[in-house]
Amino acid sequence: MDADQPIPATVITVSDEIHSGIDGNRAGLLAVELLGRHGIHTELVVVPDDVERIRAAVHDARTAGSRLVMTSGGTGIGPTDVTVDAVTPLLSYQVPGIGEEIRRRGVATVASALVSREVAGVIRGEPSVFVLTAPGSRGGVRDAIEVIGPLLAHIVAQLDGAGHF
């Protein structure tokens, strides 16, 4: 990837309420804004809490050329929190330190961050894609982007075969 081109990304908001129009997409819009501050060109998609719809959205984002696919929502332990279950089987391998750091930051202000199940990893392919499941709260999105934002250029370079720097 050309270092002068913005990294293409997709944020997938996973929420029955937002998908149906009952609630606004505050966390998704915040993700787009914060990623933009890191030079990331981001598309925003909304899907309901449905495993197949989540997987289809990830597939569509990859097909469209996204190098980062970040979901927002569905990382908790409730009955409709299915994002992690939908995404994990798609990953070629996980990068556990990312989720650990997001939870570490979150628990500094909200104890319930410990029951969030963020997962980060890579789907290998041409090109490979970095995937992160982030919480659906604005605080969780902020924590997630504080962690991955400064790393994204390095992550994409690594996925493209660059040496360690």
PDB file of C-alpha atoms in Angstrom:
ATOM      1  CA  MET A   1       0.000   0.000   0.000  1.00  0.00           C
ATOM      2  CA  ASP A   2       1.288   3.456  -0.913  1.00  0.00           C
ATOM      3  CA  ALA A   3       2.221   5.366   2.250  1.00  0.00           C
ATOM      4  CA  ASP A   4       0.628   8.530   0.802  1.00  0.00           C
ATOM      5  CA  GLN A   5      -2.790   6.917   0.364  1.00  0.00           C
ATOM      6  CA  PRO A   6      -5.216   6.747   3.268  1.00  0.00           C
ATOM      7  CA  ILE A   7      -5.873   3.294   4.669  1.00  0.00           C
ATOM      8  CA  PRO A   8      -9.378   2.181   3.660  1.00  0.00           C
ATOM      9  CA  ALA A   9     -11.526   0.926   6.513  1.00  0.00           C
ATOM     10  CA  THR A  10     -15.068  -0.085   7.336  1.00  0.00           C
ATOM     11  CA  VAL A  11     -16.790   0.362  10.677  1.00  0.00           C
ATOM     12  CA  ILE A  12     -19.694  -2.034  11.108  1.00  0.00           C
ATOM     13  CA  THR A  13     -22.146  -1.004  13.814  1.00  0.00           C
ATOM     14  CA  VAL A  14     -23.909  -4.088  15.144  1.00  0.00           C
ATOM     15  CA  SER A  15     -27.204  -3.199  16.814  1.00  0.00           C
ATOM     16  CA  ASP A  16     -30.836  -4.164  16.362  1.00  0.00           C
ATOM     17  CA  GLU A  17     -31.914  -0.785  17.779  1.00  0.00           C
ATOM     18  CA  ILE A  18     -29.701   1.305  15.502  1.00  0.00           C
ATOM     19  CA  HIS A  19     -30.472  -0.860  12.454  1.00  0.00           C
ATOM     20  CA  SER A  20     -34.216  -0.392  13.023  1.00  0.00           C
ATOM     21  CA  GLY A  21     -33.880   3.359  13.621  1.00  0.00           C
ATOM     22  CA  ILE A  22     -34.903   3.243  17.285  1.00  0.00           C
ATOM     23  CA  ASP A  23     -31.528   4.607  18.409  1.00  0.00           C
ATOM     24  CA  GLY A  24     -28.843   6.819  16.861  1.00  0.00           C
ATOM     25  CA  ASN A  25     -25.412   5.584  15.811  1.00  0.00           C
ATOM     26  CA  ARG A  26     -23.319   7.758  18.130  1.00  0.00           C
ATOM     27  CA  ALA A  27     -20.482   5.235  18.614  1.00  0.00           C
ATOM     28  CA  GLY A  28     -20.229   4.432  14.890  1.00  0.00           C
ATOM     29  CA  LEU A  29     -20.057   8.098  13.934  1.00  0.00           C
ATOM     30  CA  LEU A  30     -17.431   8.672  16.634  1.00  0.00           C
ATOM     31  CA  ALA A  31     -15.362   5.780  15.242  1.00  0.00           C
ATOM     32  CA  VAL A  32     -15.399   7.322  11.766  1.00  0.00           C
ATOM     33  CA  GLU A  33     -14.368  10.697  13.185  1.00  0.00           C
ATOM     34  CA  LEU A  34     -11.553   9.303  15.345  1.00  0.00           C
ATOM     35  CA  LEU A  35     -10.181   7.051  12.607  1.00  0.00           C
ATOM     36  CA  GLY A  36     -10.207  10.059  10.286  1.00  0.00           C
ATOM     37  CA  ARG A  37      -7.846  11.816  12.680  1.00  0.00           C
ATOM     38  CA  HIS A  38      -5.396   8.984  11.984  1.00  0.00           C
ATOM     39  CA  GLY A  39      -5.730   9.406   8.227  1.00  0.00           C
ATOM     40  CA  ILE A  40      -8.062   6.431   7.826  1.00  0.00           C
ATOM     41  CA  HIS A  41     -10.776   6.695   5.149  1.00  0.00           C
ATOM     42  CA  THR A  42     -13.774   4.961   6.696  1.00  0.00           C
ATOM     43  CA  GLU A  43     -17.117   3.700   5.456  1.00  0.00           C
ATOM     44  CA  LEU A  44     -19.897   3.152   8.006  1.00  0.00           C
ATOM     45  CA  VAL A  45     -22.316   0.208   7.796  1.00  0.00           C
ATOM     46  CA  VAL A  46     -25.101  -0.805  10.202  1.00  0.00           C
ATOM     47  CA  VAL A  47     -26.338  -4.376  10.630  1.00  0.00           C
ATOM     48  CA  PRO A  48     -28.608  -6.057  13.188  1.00  0.00           C
ATOM     49  CA  ASP A  49     -27.397  -8.474  15.860  1.00  0.00           C
ATOM     50  CA  ASP A  50     -27.343 -11.417  13.448  1.00  0.00           C
ATOM     51  CA  VAL A  51     -24.368 -13.711  12.867  1.00  0.00           C
ATOM     52  CA  GLU A  52     -24.902 -14.114   9.110  1.00  0.00           C
ATOM     53  CA  ARG A  53     -25.489 -10.387   8.536  1.00  0.00           C
ATOM     54  CA  ILE A  54     -22.309  -9.557  10.483  1.00  0.00           C
ATOM     55  CA  ARG A  55     -20.282 -12.079   8.468  1.00  0.00           C
ATOM     56  CA  ALA A  56     -21.737 -10.735   5.209  1.00  0.00           C
ATOM     57  CA  ALA A  57     -20.789  -7.174   6.200  1.00  0.00           C
ATOM     58  CA  VAL A  58     -17.214  -8.262   6.975  1.00  0.00           C
ATOM     59  CA  HIS A  59     -17.048 -10.054   3.618  1.00  0.00           C
ATOM     60  CA  ASP A  60     -18.424  -6.999   1.793  1.00  0.00           C
ATOM     61  CA  ALA A  61     -15.887  -4.723   3.512  1.00  0.00           C
ATOM     62  CA  ARG A  62     -13.024  -7.014   2.450  1.00  0.00           C
ATOM     63  CA  THR A  63     -14.354  -7.152  -1.106  1.00  0.00           C
ATOM     64  CA  ALA A  64     -14.538  -3.345  -1.179  1.00  0.00           C
ATOM     65  CA  GLY A  65     -10.835  -3.151  -0.239  1.00  0.00           C
ATOM     66  CA  SER A  66     -10.912  -2.292   3.462  1.00  0.00           C
ATOM     67  CA  ARG A  67      -7.665  -3.071   5.269  1.00  0.00           C
ATOM     68  CA  LEU A  68      -9.291  -2.495   8.665  1.00  0.00           C
ATOM     69  CA  VAL A  69     -12.706  -3.854   9.551  1.00  0.00           C
ATOM     70  CA  MET A  70     -13.841  -2.650  12.950  1.00  0.00           C
ATOM     71  CA  THR A  71     -17.151  -3.686  14.428  1.00  0.00           C
ATOM     72  CA  SER A  72     -18.842  -1.715  17.179  1.00  0.00           C
ATOM     73  CA  GLY A  73     -21.289  -3.513  19.435  1.00  0.00           C
ATOM     74  CA  GLY A  74     -22.089  -7.073  20.389  1.00  0.00           C
ATOM     75  CA  THR A  75     -18.954  -7.772  22.443  1.00  0.00           C
ATOM     76  CA  GLY A  76     -20.702  -8.260  25.787  1.00  0.00           C
ATOM     77  CA  ILE A  77     -22.128 -11.384  27.356  1.00  0.00           C
ATOM     78  CA  GLY A  78     -25.835 -10.816  26.742  1.00  0.00           C
ATOM     79  CA  PRO A  79     -28.002 -13.092  24.613  1.00  0.00           C
ATOM     80  CA  THR A  80     -27.847 -10.803  21.546  1.00  0.00           C
ATOM     81  CA  ASP A  81     -24.094 -10.117  21.835  1.00  0.00           C
ATOM     82  CA  VAL A  82     -23.065 -12.277  18.867  1.00  0.00           C
ATOM     83  CA  THR A  83     -20.419 -10.175  17.114  1.00  0.00           C
ATOM     84  CA  VAL A  84     -17.425 -11.998  18.568  1.00  0.00           C
ATOM     85  CA  ASP A  85     -19.051 -15.343  17.786  1.00  0.00           C
ATOM     86  CA  ALA A  86     -19.653 -14.232  14.190  1.00  0.00           C
ATOM     87  CA  VAL A  87     -16.172 -12.817  13.576  1.00  0.00           C
ATOM     88  CA  THR A  88     -13.845 -15.227  15.390  1.00  0.00           C
ATOM     89  CA  PRO A  89     -14.269 -18.144  12.936  1.00  0.00           C
ATOM     90  CA  LEU A  90     -13.375 -15.797  10.064  1.00  0.00           C
ATOM     91  CA  LEU A  91      -9.955 -14.976  11.516  1.00  0.00           C
ATOM     92  CA  SER A  92      -6.823 -16.722  10.287  1.00  0.00           C
ATOM     93  CA  TYR A  93      -5.205 -15.848  13.611  1.00  0.00           C
ATOM     94  CA  GLN A  94      -5.781 -13.592  16.602  1.00  0.00           C
ATOM     95  CA  VAL A  95      -3.733 -10.698  17.966  1.00  0.00           C
ATOM     96  CA  PRO A  96      -4.746 -10.888  21.652  1.00  0.00           C
ATOM     97  CA  GLY A  97      -2.738  -7.938  22.966  1.00  0.00           C
ATOM     98  CA  ILE A  98      -5.063  -5.461  21.240  1.00  0.00           C
ATOM     99  CA  GLY A  99      -8.209  -6.602  23.067  1.00  0.00           C
ATOM    100  CA  GLU A 100      -6.310  -6.911  26.324  1.00  0.00           C
ATOM    101  CA  GLU A 101      -5.135  -3.307  26.084  1.00  0.00           C
ATOM    102  CA  ILE A 102      -8.599  -2.018  25.180  1.00  0.00           C
ATOM    103  CA  ARG A 103     -10.054  -3.752  28.245  1.00  0.00           C
ATOM    104  CA  ARG A 104      -7.211  -2.461  30.441  1.00  0.00           C
ATOM    105  CA  ARG A 105      -7.960   1.098  29.395  1.00  0.00           C
ATOM    106  CA  GLY A 106     -11.700   0.642  29.758  1.00  0.00           C
ATOM    107  CA  VAL A 107     -11.588  -0.795  33.251  1.00  0.00           C
ATOM    108  CA  ALA A 108      -9.755   2.331  34.427  1.00  0.00           C
ATOM    109  CA  THR A 109     -13.105   4.150  34.168  1.00  0.00           C
ATOM    110  CA  VAL A 110     -15.791   1.425  33.936  1.00  0.00           C
ATOM    111  CA  ALA A 111     -15.452  -1.881  35.799  1.00  0.00           C
ATOM    112  CA  SER A 112     -17.856  -3.583  33.372  1.00  0.00           C
ATOM    113  CA  ALA A 113     -15.156  -3.358  30.660  1.00  0.00           C
ATOM    114  CA  LEU A 114     -13.868  -6.640  32.088  1.00  0.00           C
ATOM    115  CA  VAL A 115     -16.892  -8.509  30.706  1.00  0.00           C
ATOM    116  CA  SER A 116     -16.317  -7.259  27.177  1.00  0.00           C
ATOM    117  CA  ARG A 117     -14.975  -9.841  24.713  1.00  0.00           C
ATOM    118  CA  GLU A 118     -13.044  -7.782  22.155  1.00  0.00           C
ATOM    119  CA  VAL A 119     -11.150  -9.868  19.674  1.00  0.00           C
ATOM    120  CA  ALA A 120      -8.569  -8.677  17.163  1.00  0.00           C
ATOM    121  CA  GLY A 121      -6.987 -10.633  14.380  1.00  0.00           C
ATOM    122  CA  VAL A 122      -6.193 -11.049  10.725  1.00  0.00           C
ATOM    123  CA  ILE A 123      -8.045 -12.562   7.824  1.00  0.00           C
ATOM    124  CA  ARG A 124      -5.351 -13.665   5.403  1.00  0.00           C
ATOM    125  CA  GLY A 125      -5.892 -13.027   1.742  1.00  0.00           C
ATOM    126  CA  GLU A 126      -5.059 -10.685  -1.082  1.00  0.00           C
ATOM    127  CA  PRO A 127      -4.852  -8.375   0.665  1.00  0.00           C
ATOM    128  CA  SER A 128      -4.935  -9.433   4.289  1.00  0.00           C
ATOM    129  CA  VAL A 129      -7.301  -7.519   6.550  1.00  0.00           C
ATOM    130  CA  PHE A 130      -7.026  -6.536  10.213  1.00  0.00           C
ATOM    131  CA  VAL A 131     -10.286  -7.067  12.122  1.00  0.00           C
ATOM    132  CA  LEU A 132     -11.263  -5.681  15.521  1.00  0.00           C
ATOM    133  CA  THR A 133     -14.503  -6.197  17.412  1.00  0.00           C
ATOM    134  CA  ALA A 134     -14.959  -3.145  19.642  1.00  0.00           C
ATOM    135  CA  PRO A 135     -17.601  -2.327  22.241  1.00  0.00           C
ATOM    136  CA  GLY A 136     -20.704  -0.422  21.204  1.00  0.00           C
ATOM    137  CA  SER A 137     -20.247   2.407  23.695  1.00  0.00           C
ATOM    138  CA  ARG A 138     -18.560   5.675  22.808  1.00  0.00           C
ATOM    139  CA  GLY A 139     -16.031   5.095  25.592  1.00  0.00           C
ATOM    140  CA  GLY A 140     -15.250   1.626  24.277  1.00  0.00           C
ATOM    141  CA  VAL A 141     -14.840   2.946  20.736  1.00  0.00           C
ATOM    142  CA  ARG A 142     -12.582   5.736  21.999  1.00  0.00           C
ATOM    143  CA  ASP A 143     -10.427   3.227  23.913  1.00  0.00           C
ATOM    144  CA  ALA A 144     -10.233   0.914  20.892  1.00  0.00           C
ATOM    145  CA  ILE A 145      -9.117   3.656  18.511  1.00  0.00           C
ATOM    146  CA  GLU A 146      -6.628   5.044  21.023  1.00  0.00           C
ATOM    147  CA  VAL A 147      -5.034   1.591  20.918  1.00  0.00           C
ATOM    148  CA  ILE A 148      -5.171   0.782  17.191  1.00  0.00           C
ATOM    149  CA  GLY A 149      -5.075   4.249  15.613  1.00  0.00           C
ATOM    150  CA  PRO A 150      -1.344   4.841  16.095  1.00  0.00           C
ATOM    151  CA  LEU A 151      -0.592   1.233  15.056  1.00  0.00           C
ATOM    152  CA  LEU A 152      -2.617   0.972  11.845  1.00  0.00           C
ATOM    153  CA  ALA A 153       0.087   2.043   9.389  1.00  0.00           C
ATOM    154  CA  HIS A 154       2.459  -0.460  11.016  1.00  0.00           C
ATOM    155  CA  ILE A 155      -0.213  -3.185  11.023  1.00  0.00           C
ATOM    156  CA  VAL A 156      -0.980  -2.726   7.323  1.00  0.00           C
ATOM    157  CA  ALA A 157       2.725  -2.599   6.456  1.00  0.00           C
ATOM    158  CA  GLN A 158       3.245  -5.860   8.359  1.00  0.00           C
ATOM    159  CA  LEU A 159       0.297  -7.474   6.580  1.00  0.00           C
ATOM    160  CA  ASP A 160       1.887  -6.446   3.294  1.00  0.00           C
ATOM    161  CA  GLY A 161       5.193  -8.092   4.220  1.00  0.00           C
ATOM    162  CA  ALA A 162       7.235  -5.153   5.524  1.00  0.00           C
ATOM    163  CA  GLY A 163      10.009  -5.802   7.995  1.00  0.00           C
ATOM    164  CA  HIS A 164       9.667  -4.921  11.653  1.00  0.00           C
ATOM    165  CA  PHE A 165      10.287  -1.284  12.477  1.00  0.00           C
TER     166      PHE A 165
END
